[in-house]
PDB file of C-alpha atoms and ligand atoms in Angstrom:
ATOM      1  CA  MET A1070    -110.995 -66.799 -18.637  1.00 98.00           C
ATOM      2  CA  ARG A1071    -107.294 -66.561 -19.434  1.00 98.00           C
ATOM      3  CA  VAL A1072    -105.365 -63.476 -20.398  1.00 98.00           C
ATOM      4  CA  HIS A1073    -101.907 -64.147 -21.797  1.00 99.00           C
ATOM      5  CA  VAL A1074     -99.480 -61.220 -22.231  1.00 99.00           C
ATOM      6  CA  LEU A1075     -97.766 -61.603 -25.543  1.00 99.00           C
ATOM      7  CA  GLY A1076     -95.925 -58.287 -25.294  1.00 99.00           C
ATOM      8  CA  ALA A1077     -95.612 -55.953 -22.253  1.00 99.00           C
ATOM      9  CA  ALA A1078     -93.563 -53.100 -23.692  1.00 99.00           C
ATOM     10  CA  ALA A1079     -94.680 -49.817 -25.249  1.00 98.00           C
ATOM     11  CA  GLY A1080     -93.881 -48.904 -28.832  1.00 98.00           C
ATOM     12  CA  GLY A1081     -90.135 -49.692 -29.606  1.00 98.00           C
ATOM     13  CA  GLY A1082     -90.031 -52.597 -27.179  1.00 98.00           C
ATOM     14  CA  PHE A1083     -87.329 -53.212 -24.644  1.00 99.00           C
ATOM     15  CA  PRO A1084     -84.464 -52.708 -25.521  1.00 98.00           C
ATOM     16  CA  GLN A1085     -85.319 -50.393 -28.320  1.00 98.00           C
ATOM     17  CA  TRP A1086     -83.165 -50.889 -31.446  1.00 98.00           C
ATOM     18  CA  ASN A1087     -81.729 -47.301 -31.396  1.00 98.00           C
ATOM     19  CA  CYS A1088     -81.843 -46.502 -27.678  1.00 98.00           C
ATOM     20  CA  ASN A1089     -78.937 -46.009 -25.408  1.00 97.00           C
ATOM     21  CA  CYS A1090     -80.700 -44.884 -22.382  1.00 97.00           C
ATOM     22  CA  ARG A1091     -79.691 -46.385 -19.019  1.00 97.00           C
ATOM     23  CA  ASN A1092     -82.203 -49.187 -19.280  1.00 98.00           C
ATOM     24  CA  CYS A1093     -81.548 -50.181 -22.922  1.00 98.00           C
ATOM     25  CA  ARG A1094     -77.846 -50.002 -22.503  1.00 98.00           C
ATOM     26  CA  GLY A1095     -77.930 -51.810 -19.163  1.00 98.00           C
ATOM     27  CA  LEU A1096     -79.964 -54.629 -20.572  1.00 98.00           C
ATOM     28  CA  ARG A1097     -77.637 -55.098 -23.528  1.00 98.00           C
ATOM     29  CA  ASP A1098     -74.453 -55.104 -21.447  1.00 98.00           C
ATOM     30  CA  GLY A1099     -76.018 -57.225 -18.661  1.00 98.00           C
ATOM     31  CA  SER A1100     -75.499 -54.673 -15.910  1.00 98.00           C
ATOM     32  CA  LEU A1101     -79.335 -54.156 -15.356  1.00 98.00           C
ATOM     33  CA  SER A1102     -81.501 -56.638 -13.548  1.00 98.00           C
ATOM     34  CA  ALA A1103     -84.390 -56.602 -16.061  1.00 98.00           C
ATOM     35  CA  ARG A1104     -86.248 -58.678 -18.673  1.00 98.00           C
ATOM     36  CA  ARG A1105     -86.553 -57.914 -22.383  1.00 98.00           C
ATOM     37  CA  ARG A1106     -90.054 -57.198 -23.449  1.00 99.00           C
ATOM     38  CA  THR A1107     -91.796 -57.188 -26.840  1.00 99.00           C
ATOM     39  CA  GLN A1108     -94.341 -54.670 -28.118  1.00 99.00           C
ATOM     40  CA  SER A1109     -97.818 -54.224 -26.659  1.00 98.00           C
ATOM     41  CA  SER A1110    -100.320 -57.214 -27.186  1.00 99.00           C
ATOM     42  CA  ILE A1111    -102.504 -59.699 -25.290  1.00 99.00           C
ATOM     43  CA  ALA A1112    -104.509 -62.728 -26.049  1.00 99.00           C
ATOM     44  CA  VAL A1113    -107.813 -63.680 -24.372  1.00 99.00           C
ATOM     45  CA  SER A1114    -109.445 -66.984 -24.186  1.00 98.00           C
ATOM     46  CA  ALA A1115    -112.538 -68.484 -22.444  1.00 98.00           C
ATOM     47  CA  ASP A1116    -111.380 -72.082 -22.483  1.00 97.00           C
ATOM     48  CA  GLY A1117    -107.632 -71.960 -23.225  1.00 97.00           C
ATOM     49  CA  ALA A1118    -108.008 -73.432 -26.684  1.00 97.00           C
ATOM     50  CA  ARG A1119    -109.496 -70.724 -28.789  1.00 98.00           C
ATOM     51  CA  TRP A1120    -108.152 -67.119 -28.555  1.00 98.00           C
ATOM     52  CA  THR A1121    -108.866 -63.637 -29.524  1.00 99.00           C
ATOM     53  CA  LEU A1122    -105.809 -61.359 -30.157  1.00 99.00           C
ATOM     54  CA  VAL A1123    -105.949 -57.826 -28.654  1.00 99.00           C
ATOM     55  CA  ASN A1124    -103.569 -55.569 -30.663  1.00 99.00           C
ATOM     56  CA  ALA A1125    -101.238 -56.884 -33.449  1.00 99.00           C
ATOM     57  CA  SER A1126     -97.790 -55.823 -32.503  1.00 98.00           C
ATOM     58  CA  PRO A1127     -94.811 -55.503 -34.813  1.00 98.00           C
ATOM     59  CA  ASP A1128     -93.230 -58.396 -32.829  1.00 99.00           C
ATOM     60  CA  ILE A1129     -96.201 -60.790 -33.452  1.00 98.00           C
ATOM     61  CA  LEU A1130     -94.257 -63.549 -35.160  1.00 98.00           C
ATOM     62  CA  GLN A1131     -91.864 -63.733 -32.219  1.00 98.00           C
ATOM     63  CA  GLN A1132     -94.811 -63.648 -29.882  1.00 99.00           C
ATOM     64  CA  PHE A1133     -96.774 -66.352 -31.707  1.00 98.00           C
ATOM     65  CA  GLN A1134     -93.745 -68.642 -31.703  1.00 98.00           C
ATOM     66  CA  ALA A1135     -93.380 -68.210 -28.034  1.00 98.00           C
ATOM     67  CA  PHE A1136     -97.000 -68.950 -27.228  1.00 98.00           C
ATOM     68  CA  ALA A1137     -98.362 -72.404 -27.993  1.00 98.00           C
ATOM     69  CA  GLY A1138    -101.967 -71.215 -27.740  1.00 98.00           C
ATOM     70  CA  THR A1139    -101.494 -69.606 -31.226  1.00 98.00           C
ATOM     71  CA  TRP A1140    -100.041 -72.666 -32.911  1.00 98.00           C
ATOM     72  CA  PRO A1141    -101.979 -74.628 -35.580  1.00 97.00           C
ATOM     73  CA  THR A1142    -103.583 -77.745 -34.225  1.00 93.00           C
ATOM     74  CA  ASP A1143    -105.203 -79.795 -36.978  1.00 89.00           C
ATOM     75  CA  GLY A1144    -105.209 -79.310 -40.714  1.00 92.00           C
ATOM     76  CA  LEU A1145    -102.378 -78.158 -42.825  1.00 96.00           C
ATOM     77  CA  ARG A1146    -102.855 -74.507 -41.900  1.00 97.00           C
ATOM     78  CA  GLY A1147    -104.458 -72.970 -38.834  1.00 97.00           C
ATOM     79  CA  CYS A1148    -104.022 -70.596 -35.825  1.00 98.00           C
ATOM     80  CA  GLY A1149    -105.407 -70.727 -32.299  1.00 98.00           C
ATOM     81  CA  VAL A1150    -106.317 -66.959 -32.750  1.00 98.00           C
ATOM     82  CA  GLU A1151    -109.692 -66.506 -34.440  1.00 98.00           C
ATOM     83  CA  SER A1152    -110.098 -62.716 -34.435  1.00 98.00           C
ATOM     84  CA  ILE A1153    -108.365 -59.538 -33.788  1.00 99.00           C
ATOM     85  CA  VAL A1154    -109.549 -56.595 -31.476  1.00 99.00           C
ATOM     86  CA  LEU A1155    -107.717 -53.251 -31.853  1.00 99.00           C
ATOM     87  CA  VAL A1156    -107.834 -50.702 -29.049  1.00 99.00           C
ATOM     88  CA  ASP A1157    -106.386 -47.887 -31.180  1.00 98.00           C
ATOM     89  CA  ALA A1158    -104.712 -47.329 -34.534  1.00 98.00           C
ATOM     90  CA  GLN A1159    -101.144 -46.954 -33.289  1.00 98.00           C
ATOM     91  CA  ILE A1160     -98.302 -48.414 -35.116  1.00 98.00           C
ATOM     92  CA  ASP A1161     -97.315 -50.732 -32.174  1.00 98.00           C
ATOM     93  CA  HIS A1162    -100.925 -52.150 -32.028  1.00 98.00           C
ATOM     94  CA  THR A1163    -101.508 -52.624 -35.900  1.00 98.00           C
ATOM     95  CA  THR A1164     -98.343 -53.318 -37.699  1.00 98.00           C
ATOM     96  CA  GLY A1165     -98.560 -57.010 -36.974  1.00 98.00           C
ATOM     97  CA  LEU A1166    -101.553 -57.445 -39.249  1.00 98.00           C
ATOM     98  CA  TYR A1167     -99.023 -57.388 -42.183  1.00 98.00           C
ATOM     99  CA  MET A1168     -97.434 -60.465 -40.743  1.00 98.00           C
ATOM    100  CA  LEU A1169    -100.729 -62.356 -40.612  1.00 98.00           C
ATOM    101  CA  ARG A1170    -101.490 -62.021 -44.305  1.00 98.00           C
ATOM    102  CA  GLU A1171    -100.992 -65.674 -45.151  1.00 98.00           C
ATOM    103  CA  LYS A1172    -104.345 -66.641 -43.629  1.00 98.00           C
ATOM    104  CA  GLY A1173    -106.639 -68.514 -45.949  1.00 97.00           C
ATOM    105  CA  SER A1174    -109.779 -66.493 -45.201  1.00 98.00           C
ATOM    106  CA  PRO A1175    -110.465 -62.914 -44.209  1.00 98.00           C
ATOM    107  CA  TRP A1176    -109.471 -61.887 -40.653  1.00 98.00           C
ATOM    108  CA  PRO A1177    -112.264 -60.714 -38.400  1.00 99.00           C
ATOM    109  CA  VAL A1178    -110.902 -57.386 -37.218  1.00 99.00           C
ATOM    110  CA  TRP A1179    -112.793 -55.542 -34.621  1.00 99.00           C
ATOM    111  CA  THR A1180    -112.314 -51.713 -34.342  1.00 99.00           C
ATOM    112  CA  THR A1181    -114.209 -48.604 -33.503  1.00 98.00           C
ATOM    113  CA  ASP A1182    -115.293 -46.271 -36.335  1.00 98.00           C
ATOM    114  CA  PRO A1183    -112.525 -43.642 -35.831  1.00 98.00           C
ATOM    115  CA  VAL A1184    -109.814 -46.430 -35.733  1.00 98.00           C
ATOM    116  CA  TYR A1185    -111.273 -47.847 -38.868  1.00 98.00           C
ATOM    117  CA  GLU A1186    -111.093 -44.475 -40.532  1.00 98.00           C
ATOM    118  CA  ASP A1187    -107.382 -44.231 -39.594  1.00 98.00           C
ATOM    119  CA  LEU A1188    -106.582 -47.706 -40.757  1.00 98.00           C
ATOM    120  CA  THR A1189    -108.234 -47.175 -44.129  1.00 98.00           C
ATOM    121  CA  ARG A1190    -106.920 -43.450 -44.791  1.00 97.00           C
ATOM    122  CA  GLY A1191    -103.823 -42.255 -42.896  1.00 96.00           C
ATOM    123  CA  ASN A1192    -102.383 -45.864 -42.691  1.00 97.00           C
ATOM    124  CA  PRO A1193    -104.586 -47.807 -45.088  1.00 98.00           C
ATOM    125  CA  ILE A1194    -103.475 -51.258 -43.834  1.00 98.00           C
ATOM    126  CA  LEU A1195    -106.979 -52.818 -43.763  1.00 98.00           C
ATOM    127  CA  HIS A1196    -107.321 -52.008 -47.451  1.00 98.00           C
ATOM    128  CA  LEU A1197    -103.914 -53.273 -48.357  1.00 98.00           C
ATOM    129  CA  LEU A1198    -104.726 -56.510 -46.679  1.00 98.00           C
ATOM    130  CA  ASP A1199    -107.638 -56.954 -49.228  1.00 98.00           C
ATOM    131  CA  HIS A1200    -104.819 -57.908 -51.634  1.00 98.00           C
ATOM    132  CA  TYR A1201    -103.782 -60.781 -49.307  1.00 98.00           C
ATOM    133  CA  CYS A1202    -106.224 -62.577 -46.868  1.00 98.00           C
ATOM    134  CA  GLY A1203    -108.737 -59.753 -46.646  1.00 98.00           C
ATOM    135  CA  VAL A1204    -110.358 -58.300 -43.655  1.00 98.00           C
ATOM    136  CA  ASP A1205    -113.835 -58.879 -42.228  1.00 98.00           C
ATOM    137  CA  ARG A1206    -114.259 -55.623 -40.412  1.00 98.00           C
ATOM    138  CA  ARG A1207    -116.518 -55.692 -37.317  1.00 98.00           C
ATOM    139  CA  ALA A1208    -117.553 -52.491 -35.424  1.00 98.00           C
ATOM    140  CA  ILE A1209    -116.882 -52.197 -31.783  1.00 99.00           C
ATOM    141  CA  PRO A1210    -119.820 -50.347 -30.049  1.00 98.00           C
ATOM    142  CA  LEU A1211    -118.940 -47.430 -27.779  1.00 98.00           C
ATOM    143  CA  ASP A1212    -122.105 -47.399 -25.882  1.00 97.00           C
ATOM    144  CA  GLY A1213    -121.212 -50.256 -23.586  1.00 97.00           C
ATOM    145  CA  ARG A1214    -123.199 -52.924 -25.508  1.00 98.00           C
ATOM    146  CA  VAL A1215    -121.594 -56.379 -25.485  1.00 98.00           C
ATOM    147  CA  PHE A1216    -119.629 -57.613 -28.417  1.00 99.00           C
ATOM    148  CA  ARG A1217    -118.354 -61.150 -29.005  1.00 99.00           C
ATOM    149  CA  PRO A1218    -115.106 -61.313 -30.939  1.00 99.00           C
ATOM    150  CA  GLN A1219    -114.524 -64.845 -32.453  1.00 98.00           C
ATOM    151  CA  GLY A1220    -112.329 -67.141 -30.426  1.00 98.00           C
ATOM    152  CA  ALA A1221    -113.360 -65.651 -27.051  1.00 98.00           C
ATOM    153  CA  GLU A1222    -117.046 -65.108 -27.937  1.00 98.00           C
ATOM    154  CA  ALA A1223    -118.206 -66.905 -24.770  1.00 98.00           C
ATOM    155  CA  LEU A1224    -116.943 -63.882 -22.853  1.00 99.00           C
ATOM    156  CA  GLU A1225    -118.827 -60.537 -22.707  1.00 99.00           C
ATOM    157  CA  TRP A1226    -116.631 -57.770 -24.134  1.00 99.00           C
ATOM    158  CA  ARG A1227    -117.459 -54.111 -23.487  1.00 98.00           C
ATOM    159  CA  ALA A1228    -115.555 -51.028 -24.784  1.00 98.00           C
ATOM    160  CA  MET A1229    -115.485 -47.470 -23.279  1.00 98.00           C
ATOM    161  CA  PRO A1230    -113.854 -44.440 -24.973  1.00 98.00           C
ATOM    162  CA  LEU A1231    -110.794 -43.284 -23.161  1.00 98.00           C
ATOM    163  CA  LEU A1232    -108.883 -40.017 -23.055  1.00 95.00           C
ATOM    164  CA  SER A1233    -105.560 -40.892 -24.745  1.00 95.00           C
ATOM    165  CA  ALA A1234    -104.323 -40.014 -28.186  1.00 96.00           C
ATOM    166  CA  ALA A1235    -104.763 -41.045 -31.848  1.00 97.00           C
ATOM    167  CA  PRO A1236    -101.465 -41.866 -33.742  1.00 98.00           C
ATOM    168  CA  PRO A1237     -99.322 -39.027 -35.109  1.00 97.00           C
ATOM    169  CA  TYR A1238    -100.507 -39.791 -38.726  1.00 98.00           C
ATOM    170  CA  SER A1239    -104.204 -39.408 -37.710  1.00 98.00           C
ATOM    171  CA  PRO A1240    -106.274 -36.422 -38.546  1.00 95.00           C
ATOM    172  CA  HIS A1241    -107.659 -36.855 -35.005  1.00 93.00           C
ATOM    173  CA  ARG A1242    -104.217 -36.416 -33.349  1.00 94.00           C
ATOM    174  CA  GLY A1243    -104.890 -32.879 -32.310  1.00 91.00           C
ATOM    175  CA  GLN A1244    -108.797 -33.154 -32.311  1.00 94.00           C
ATOM    176  CA  PRO A1245    -109.611 -36.361 -30.397  1.00 96.00           C
ATOM    177  CA  VAL A1246    -112.851 -38.077 -31.032  1.00 97.00           C
ATOM    178  CA  PRO A1247    -114.526 -40.727 -28.836  1.00 98.00           C
ATOM    179  CA  GLY A1248    -113.205 -44.054 -30.111  1.00 98.00           C
ATOM    180  CA  ASP A1249    -109.643 -43.226 -30.883  1.00 98.00           C
ATOM    181  CA  ASN A1250    -108.716 -45.237 -27.948  1.00 98.00           C
ATOM    182  CA  ILE A1251    -110.883 -47.645 -25.881  1.00 98.00           C
ATOM    183  CA  GLY A1252    -110.554 -49.473 -22.663  1.00 98.00           C
ATOM    184  CA  LEU A1253    -111.974 -53.052 -22.595  1.00 99.00           C
ATOM    185  CA  THR A1254    -113.986 -54.813 -19.885  1.00 99.00           C
ATOM    186  CA  ILE A1255    -114.079 -58.532 -20.434  1.00 99.00           C
ATOM    187  CA  ARG A1256    -116.348 -60.580 -18.234  1.00 99.00           C
ATOM    188  CA  ASP A1257    -116.524 -64.323 -17.977  1.00 98.00           C
ATOM    189  CA  PRO A1258    -120.234 -65.232 -17.276  1.00 98.00           C
ATOM    190  CA  ALA A1259    -119.188 -68.610 -16.006  1.00 97.00           C
ATOM    191  CA  SER A1260    -117.131 -67.137 -13.110  1.00 96.00           C
ATOM    192  CA  GLY A1261    -118.629 -63.624 -12.965  1.00 98.00           C
ATOM    193  CA  ARG A1262    -114.998 -62.276 -13.003  1.00 98.00           C
ATOM    194  CA  ARG A1263    -113.840 -59.363 -15.026  1.00 98.00           C
ATOM    195  CA  VAL A1264    -110.576 -57.937 -16.404  1.00 99.00           C
ATOM    196  CA  PHE A1265    -110.144 -54.133 -17.396  1.00 99.00           C
ATOM    197  CA  TYR A1266    -107.447 -53.537 -20.203  1.00 99.00           C
ATOM    198  CA  ALA A1267    -106.274 -50.102 -21.168  1.00 98.00           C
ATOM    199  CA  PRO A1268    -102.692 -49.881 -22.466  1.00 98.00           C
ATOM    200  CA  GLY A1269    -103.190 -46.160 -23.399  1.00 98.00           C
ATOM    201  CA  LEU A1270    -104.882 -44.066 -20.855  1.00 98.00           C
ATOM    202  CA  ALA A1271    -104.166 -40.275 -20.117  1.00 98.00           C
ATOM    203  CA  GLU A1272    -106.892 -39.581 -17.613  1.00 98.00           C
ATOM    204  CA  VAL A1273    -108.806 -41.619 -15.116  1.00 98.00           C
ATOM    205  CA  ASP A1274    -112.336 -40.006 -15.126  1.00 97.00           C
ATOM    206  CA  ASP A1275    -115.263 -41.385 -13.187  1.00 98.00           C
ATOM    207  CA  ALA A1276    -116.312 -43.773 -15.818  1.00 98.00           C
ATOM    208  CA  VAL A1277    -112.851 -45.244 -16.135  1.00 98.00           C
ATOM    209  CA  PHE A1278    -112.547 -45.442 -12.360  1.00 98.00           C
ATOM    210  CA  ASP A1279    -115.788 -47.238 -12.108  1.00 98.00           C
ATOM    211  CA  ALA A1280    -114.756 -49.780 -14.755  1.00 98.00           C
ATOM    212  CA  MET A1281    -111.501 -50.348 -12.840  1.00 98.00           C
ATOM    213  CA  ALA A1282    -113.152 -50.592  -9.560  1.00 98.00           C
ATOM    214  CA  GLY A1283    -115.580 -53.228 -10.938  1.00 98.00           C
ATOM    215  CA  ALA A1284    -112.887 -55.467 -12.296  1.00 99.00           C
ATOM    216  CA  ASP A1285    -111.023 -58.327 -10.559  1.00 99.00           C
ATOM    217  CA  CYS A1286    -107.751 -57.367 -12.427  1.00 99.00           C
ATOM    218  CA  VAL A1287    -106.773 -54.187 -14.130  1.00 99.00           C
ATOM    219  CA  LEU A1288    -104.102 -54.142 -16.852  1.00 99.00           C
ATOM    220  CA  VAL A1289    -103.456 -50.438 -17.283  1.00 99.00           C
ATOM    221  CA  ASP A1290    -101.001 -47.921 -18.922  1.00 98.00           C
ATOM    222  CA  GLY A1291     -97.579 -48.289 -17.434  1.00 99.00           C
ATOM    223  CA  THR A1292     -95.701 -46.396 -20.112  1.00 99.00           C
ATOM    224  CA  PHE A1293     -93.916 -43.662 -18.083  1.00 98.00           C
ATOM    225  CA  TRP A1294     -92.789 -43.142 -14.553  1.00 98.00           C
ATOM    226  CA  THR A1295     -92.890 -39.326 -14.744  1.00 98.00           C
ATOM    227  CA  ASP A1296     -94.817 -36.948 -16.933  1.00 98.00           C
ATOM    228  CA  ASP A1297     -91.621 -35.309 -18.304  1.00 98.00           C
ATOM    229  CA  GLU A1298     -89.631 -38.477 -18.545  1.00 98.00           C
ATOM    230  CA  MET A1299     -89.004 -38.126 -22.361  1.00 97.00           C
ATOM    231  CA  ILE A1300     -88.198 -34.456 -21.878  1.00 98.00           C
ATOM    232  CA  ARG A1301     -85.706 -34.960 -19.027  1.00 97.00           C
ATOM    233  CA  LEU A1302     -83.839 -37.519 -21.075  1.00 96.00           C
ATOM    234  CA  GLY A1303     -83.831 -35.194 -24.098  1.00 95.00           C
ATOM    235  CA  LEU A1304     -85.710 -37.693 -26.263  1.00 95.00           C
ATOM    236  CA  SER A1305     -88.836 -35.630 -26.891  1.00 95.00           C
ATOM    237  CA  THR A1306     -90.390 -32.218 -26.193  1.00 97.00           C
ATOM    238  CA  LYS A1307     -93.745 -33.743 -25.232  1.00 97.00           C
ATOM    239  CA  ARG A1308     -95.125 -34.725 -21.824  1.00 98.00           C
ATOM    240  CA  ALA A1309     -96.625 -38.218 -21.165  1.00 98.00           C
ATOM    241  CA  ARG A1310    -100.064 -36.681 -20.998  1.00 97.00           C
ATOM    242  CA  ASP A1311     -99.599 -34.908 -24.442  1.00 96.00           C
ATOM    243  CA  ILE A1312     -99.197 -38.346 -26.131  1.00 97.00           C
ATOM    244  CA  GLY A1313    -101.929 -40.014 -24.293  1.00 98.00           C
ATOM    245  CA  HIS A1314    -100.387 -41.610 -21.181  1.00 98.00           C
ATOM    246  CA  LEU A1315    -100.867 -41.046 -17.474  1.00 98.00           C
ATOM    247  CA  ALA A1316     -97.507 -41.332 -15.607  1.00 98.00           C
ATOM    248  CA  GLN A1317     -97.213 -43.488 -12.555  1.00 99.00           C
ATOM    249  CA  SER A1318     -95.675 -40.990 -10.096  1.00 98.00           C
ATOM    250  CA  GLY A1319     -96.836 -37.515  -8.909  1.00 97.00           C
ATOM    251  CA  PRO A1320    -100.127 -36.040  -7.869  1.00 98.00           C
ATOM    252  CA  GLY A1321    -103.144 -37.731  -9.666  1.00 97.00           C
ATOM    253  CA  GLY A1322    -100.647 -40.328 -11.176  1.00 98.00           C
ATOM    254  CA  MET A1323    -101.454 -43.944 -11.818  1.00 99.00           C
ATOM    255  CA  ILE A1324    -100.175 -45.024  -8.347  1.00 99.00           C
ATOM    256  CA  GLU A1325    -102.608 -42.664  -6.664  1.00 98.00           C
ATOM    257  CA  GLN A1326    -105.430 -43.873  -8.917  1.00 98.00           C
ATOM    258  CA  LEU A1327    -104.776 -47.482  -8.249  1.00 98.00           C
ATOM    259  CA  ALA A1328    -104.661 -46.847  -4.543  1.00 98.00           C
ATOM    260  CA  ARG A1329    -108.259 -45.792  -4.750  1.00 98.00           C
ATOM    261  CA  LEU A1330    -109.469 -49.242  -5.905  1.00 98.00           C
ATOM    262  CA  PRO A1331    -111.010 -51.838  -3.753  1.00 98.00           C
ATOM    263  CA  ARG A1332    -108.279 -53.980  -2.091  1.00 98.00           C
ATOM    264  CA  HIS A1333    -109.153 -57.135  -3.886  1.00 98.00           C
ATOM    265  CA  VAL A1334    -108.398 -55.744  -7.349  1.00 98.00           C
ATOM    266  CA  ARG A1335    -105.123 -57.019  -8.791  1.00 99.00           C
ATOM    267  CA  ARG A1336    -103.198 -54.119 -10.253  1.00 99.00           C
ATOM    268  CA  VAL A1337    -100.923 -54.746 -13.146  1.00 99.00           C
ATOM    269  CA  LEU A1338     -99.058 -52.116 -15.369  1.00 99.00           C
ATOM    270  CA  ILE A1339     -98.622 -52.970 -18.980  1.00 99.00           C
ATOM    271  CA  HIS A1340     -97.235 -51.110 -22.225  1.00 99.00           C
ATOM    272  CA  ILE A1341     -94.064 -50.129 -20.310  1.00 99.00           C
ATOM    273  CA  ASN A1342     -91.704 -47.749 -22.261  1.00 98.00           C
ATOM    274  CA  ASN A1343     -88.083 -48.692 -22.245  1.00 98.00           C
ATOM    275  CA  THR A1344     -87.174 -45.455 -20.498  1.00 98.00           C
ATOM    276  CA  ASN A1345     -89.240 -46.275 -17.489  1.00 98.00           C
ATOM    277  CA  PRO A1346     -87.119 -47.002 -14.372  1.00 98.00           C
ATOM    278  CA  ILE A1347     -89.677 -49.691 -13.107  1.00 99.00           C
ATOM    279  CA  LEU A1348     -88.055 -51.996 -15.684  1.00 99.00           C
ATOM    280  CA  ASP A1349     -85.070 -52.033 -13.353  1.00 99.00           C
ATOM    281  CA  GLU A1350     -86.027 -54.724 -10.899  1.00 98.00           C
ATOM    282  CA  ASP A1351     -83.528 -53.229  -8.287  1.00 98.00           C
ATOM    283  CA  SER A1352     -84.712 -49.647  -8.609  1.00 98.00           C
ATOM    284  CA  PRO A1353     -86.429 -47.680  -5.930  1.00 98.00           C
ATOM    285  CA  GLU A1354     -89.192 -46.909  -8.321  1.00 99.00           C
ATOM    286  CA  ARG A1355     -89.915 -50.704  -8.754  1.00 99.00           C
ATOM    287  CA  ALA A1356     -89.826 -51.005  -4.935  1.00 99.00           C
ATOM    288  CA  THR A1357     -92.354 -48.323  -4.596  1.00 98.00           C
ATOM    289  CA  LEU A1358     -94.777 -50.299  -6.891  1.00 98.00           C
ATOM    290  CA  THR A1359     -94.095 -53.470  -5.010  1.00 98.00           C
ATOM    291  CA  ALA A1360     -94.932 -51.835  -1.660  1.00 98.00           C
ATOM    292  CA  ALA A1361     -98.216 -50.394  -3.245  1.00 98.00           C
ATOM    293  CA  GLY A1362     -99.198 -54.029  -4.423  1.00 98.00           C
ATOM    294  CA  ILE A1363     -98.688 -53.056  -8.156  1.00 99.00           C
ATOM    295  CA  GLU A1364     -97.225 -55.501 -10.621  1.00 99.00           C
ATOM    296  CA  VAL A1365     -95.298 -54.981 -13.806  1.00 99.00           C
ATOM    297  CA  ALA A1366     -96.448 -57.126 -16.617  1.00 99.00           C
ATOM    298  CA  CYS A1367     -93.854 -59.161 -18.513  1.00 98.00           C
ATOM    299  CA  ASP A1368     -93.998 -61.285 -21.785  1.00 99.00           C
ATOM    300  CA  GLY A1369     -95.475 -64.614 -21.204  1.00 98.00           C
ATOM    301  CA  MET A1370     -97.406 -63.563 -17.996  1.00 98.00           C
ATOM    302  CA  GLU A1371    -100.651 -65.397 -17.732  1.00 98.00           C
ATOM    303  CA  ILE A1372    -103.673 -64.230 -15.740  1.00 98.00           C
ATOM    304  CA  ALA A1373    -106.382 -66.776 -14.995  1.00 98.00           C
ATOM    305  CA  LEU A1374    -109.738 -65.256 -13.752  1.00 97.00           C
TER     306      LEU A1374
HETATM  307  C1  MLT B2774     -98.070 -44.587 -27.959  1.00 76.26           C
HETATM  308  O1  MLT B2774     -98.537 -45.593 -27.205  1.00 76.26           O
HETATM  309  O2  MLT B2774     -98.015 -43.564 -27.537  1.00 76.26           O
HETATM  310  C2  MLT B2774     -97.524 -45.021 -29.309  1.00 76.26           C
HETATM  311  O3  MLT B2774     -97.797 -46.395 -29.625  1.00 76.26           O
HETATM  312  C3  MLT B2774     -96.246 -44.544 -29.487  1.00 76.26           C
HETATM  313  C4  MLT B2774     -95.493 -45.191 -30.739  1.00 76.26           C
HETATM  314  O4  MLT B2774     -95.891 -44.799 -31.880  1.00 76.26           O
HETATM  315  O5  MLT B2774     -94.593 -46.002 -30.600  1.00 76.26           O
HETATM  316 MN1   MN B2775     -98.218 -47.575 -27.806  1.00 76.26          MN
HETATM  317 ZN1   ZN B2776     -84.146 -46.899 -23.944  1.00 76.26          ZN
END
């Protein structure tokens, strides 16, 4: 199995167009030792030739240009990506669907029922696409049954509901329902190896911990270093947890959660917000992660399992 990180940043990307925080300014003026990152998306393949896209970011055209696995191979039109799986209905995970409208047949799009509701009501992008390529909607089961999205159907995909947050435009924003956000466990029956992917994760309950502990590699929420990161910077009044993200530092934070995993599990943070000090490769926060055996995903990173 191959997992290709198309975009490792959270919503807004890094640097964010309107942000003058230490990280964004430092990246622009060259004073920061850091790499730019596009918005949250990965591609998954069993054979390295046919791919399933997980999340369609606003930066998708740039991401596809940078990754040959998506390029057309034969025929006049084509794409290495055969279907799309969405882990939630957030803007940074869905807006790229608009950019894929030139396809000659409906896109298979896999979503849970609550995400399908949001993407046909509050943000009716799936209906809008009916006027272009169309969408062949497929339901993601929440009870742990295997589903097989086109492209990487040789792999066993399982979803679990997560405590995170529906988008601000969703009627579920304040009243979460199971399936607003999911974590994915993808297993390759050929090798028996598993990856767990959860870019938005506010709480590691027992079920989530078991899924992480059973994986060979976890790609998990790396949005914020501290729970009050946006408040301290004066950028928001909300804590990380309020908007569906578990911060890395502090009691019960992601670093502590990852420390409980069996030693062999590879630990990778993904969906990094531009304010997060771990983006600065010379920061003490980054050194703390490195000492704990935790990696920070970057665009183009490829994980073979
Ligand atoms: C999130 O992950 O919390 C959202 O994607 C934020 C956003 O809308 O950019
Ligand atoms: Mn996001
Ligand atoms: Zn910034």
